Amino acid sequence: MNEHLDDLITRYALGIASEADVQELMKWLETEADANGKRAFIQWVNVASVLAQTVDEKTPPASLKSTILASLDADPRTRSTERVLRFTPMQMLMSVAATLIIAVIGTFFYMNGELEQHIRSERLINSELAMMRNVVQERDKIIETALCNIARGTVLSGSDANGQRTTGKLYLNAVSREMALHICRLPKLDEKTVYVLWAKKPDGTFTRLTNIDASRTDVIEANYHLGTYAGEARNEFLISVEANGSASKQPGKTLIMKSS
Amino acid sequence: MDMLLFALAVEFNLNNEIELIDRIANKDRKAIAELYDRYAKLIYSLIFKIVKKKDDTEEVMQEVFLQIWEKAPSFDANKGNVYVWIVTMTRNKSIDRLRSKRYKQDKLNSDIEPFTLFLPSADADALDQAVASEQAVRLQQALTELPDNQRELLEQSYFEGYSQSELAERHNLPLGTVKTRMRSGLKKLKDVLTENRDT
């Protein structure tokens, strides 16, 4: 027999087999097991059953035999209580009366309890809803804050004409020349203009890196490949508003954000 | 070790016992009384070993005899012997009680016939011998000679109903190690029985 089968039989013999184990064993016994396999199986089961004989001897109380024999013919539904129910007719009447009183009182308290339970449940649901709303709001704040305040990036900041402050961060991997940009609340532009990201070169001139798609909502998560410009950048960046289609090599006057 | 073995106290006369179960199936109260006299100490001791409390032991013992009384008509001597039937039923009922207190919801279904898989009597000669007193003595000795880490696992699964996963967690062991130790331990005990039969 293989290990898997041995494990199955071990579990079965020790009385800890799952239903799936039993099914698998049954199938094996019916279809695959030869005489040796069946004999081995029996031996494993024997071992476990003989374990029962290794326990310390205890003697049952003398009264237990008569109790058990007396309970054999009782209705199965009342057996478990038959041992203790030995009432006289008067005691029976009193117990019925007591049961009725308890039932009436119990029903009253039960209904009261149900109502209170219902009110409590509704309050609980309302408070949970409020809590969930708070959690969602907090989560949005956290996401926004996280995107805008991740450490180690180059901070870009500025204000638009309406005084709306805009911040963002730019991350540059000098080795892979990959750049990631996170900006919150970049104001939307009309179709004639576009945001452009610039990098300042060592000689003080600017390199136009890319246009920024600002058509999306508050947060821009953009990945750009800088090409050869990455090596020239001095970690100074700025974002300007340019005419759509302009090929200008210098940023316009409308600077929205610059690195600090 | 001051353990007492029941093997010498219990007579395993298969034919008599099967006849006894037949009579119980026909609701013969003398027969169940006779079975009680024969098995009471073994059943009571096994239950007590598992559930540990006197009150629970008495209740479970009552449940076992009620089950014997009710299930005797479905007992099939071709599928196993009376001893294994009763011991398995007793062990399962006791573990049920233990688990109902330990986990509340995690319950073995002890109403399932415990010897569903037992084999035709033609293959059961080893079974007859396995329950003989001499083998029980040898098994007891073999049990004490097992490494602690194997014996503990076998005893905790059989007498406390822990699954292999639960044992792995309790002992902080990989599941594979638990399986290997239990398999090895039980195999050593089996070899004791086999050796006895073959000699």
XYZ file of C-alpha atoms in Angstrom, chain A residues 2-4 6-7 9-17 19 21-22 25-27 29 35 37-65 67-73 76 79-80 82-83, chain B residues 3-7 12 29 32-33 36-37 40-42 44-46 48-49 58-59 61-62 65-66 69-70 83-84 87 91 114-119 123 125-127 130-131 136 139-140 143 154 157-159 162 164 179 182-183 186-187 189-190 193-194 197:
126
model
C 1.187 3.531 -0.638
C 1.614 6.320 1.898
C -1.585 8.092 0.946
C -1.786 4.274 4.773
C -2.715 7.779 5.900
C -6.487 3.959 6.869
C -4.678 5.477 9.854
C -7.283 8.227 10.049
C -10.121 5.741 9.643
C -8.749 3.355 12.255
C -8.283 6.185 14.756
C -11.793 7.490 14.121
C -10.751 10.840 12.655
C -11.481 10.166 8.987
C -16.412 11.772 4.907
C -11.654 9.789 3.406
C -14.344 7.188 4.047
C -11.484 4.025 1.313
C -14.775 2.430 0.408
C -14.009 2.812 -3.269
C -11.932 -1.666 -0.830
C -6.780 -9.937 -0.192
C -4.729 -5.086 1.198
C -7.993 -5.996 2.901
C -6.167 -7.971 5.544
C -3.802 -5.070 6.212
C -6.767 -2.737 6.468
C -8.403 -4.948 9.080
C -5.194 -5.073 11.075
C -4.977 -1.285 11.212
C -8.555 -1.108 12.438
C -7.866 -3.818 15.011
C -5.010 -1.883 16.508
C -7.190 1.115 17.152
C -10.010 -0.942 18.643
C -7.625 -2.714 20.992
C -6.399 0.695 22.187
C -9.706 0.840 24.052
C -8.438 -1.904 26.321
C -5.416 0.068 27.422
C -7.278 2.566 29.570
C -7.459 2.599 33.367
C -10.266 0.435 34.645
C -13.302 2.194 36.082
C -16.338 0.531 37.569
C -19.725 1.972 36.679
C -22.098 2.802 39.554
C -24.304 -0.122 40.494
C -27.453 1.878 39.773
C -26.481 2.628 36.203
C -27.497 -0.763 34.850
C -31.321 3.096 34.872
C -30.178 2.097 31.404
C -32.408 -0.968 31.227
C -35.376 1.080 32.432
C -34.845 3.662 29.715
C -34.800 1.179 26.823
C -38.540 1.067 26.196
C -36.933 8.209 22.257
C -35.707 9.214 27.180
C -33.173 11.780 28.220
C -37.112 9.961 32.021
C -34.566 9.375 34.736
C -3.018 0.280 33.807
C -5.328 -2.644 33.999
C -6.228 -4.476 30.903
C -9.706 -5.612 30.219
C -8.700 -8.243 27.841
C -14.555 -12.746 23.030
C -34.056 -7.509 27.731
C -28.986 -6.566 26.676
C -28.506 -7.114 30.432
C -24.109 -4.944 29.817
C -22.487 -7.330 32.281
C -19.993 -2.337 31.106
C -16.529 -1.901 32.602
C -14.847 -1.583 29.238
C -17.531 2.903 31.103
C -13.743 3.105 31.348
C -13.314 4.098 27.713
C -14.442 8.102 31.235
C -10.994 8.184 29.654
C -22.994 7.929 32.691
C -25.017 9.867 30.146
C -22.973 5.157 28.491
C -26.750 5.327 28.468
C -26.667 1.131 25.185
C -29.700 2.834 23.692
C -30.719 -1.520 21.542
C -31.949 0.381 18.502
C -16.441 -5.962 20.016
C -15.278 -3.551 17.315
C -15.929 -0.029 20.939
C -15.491 5.953 21.174
C -19.214 2.580 12.648
C -18.265 -0.433 10.601
C -19.506 0.660 7.226
C -16.271 -0.464 5.693
C -15.709 -3.682 7.546
C -15.126 -6.628 5.397
C -11.324 -11.957 5.670
C -9.893 -14.019 11.004
C -7.191 -11.498 11.845
C -9.830 -9.356 13.432
C -6.708 -8.992 17.214
C -9.067 -8.695 20.097
C -3.961 -6.685 23.954
C -0.165 -4.066 22.268
C -0.112 -2.359 25.649
C 2.358 1.277 23.115
C -2.051 8.401 18.466
C -6.417 11.466 18.091
C -8.069 8.311 19.436
C -8.946 9.440 22.947
C -8.105 15.656 17.375
C -4.268 15.577 12.062
C 0.952 12.080 9.342
C 0.979 8.610 13.283
C 1.441 6.247 10.376
C 0.229 2.717 14.203
C 2.299 0.546 11.899
C 1.479 -1.439 16.824
C 0.040 -3.291 13.861
C -0.503 -7.868 16.211
C 0.701 -9.321 12.952
C -0.777 -13.895 14.617
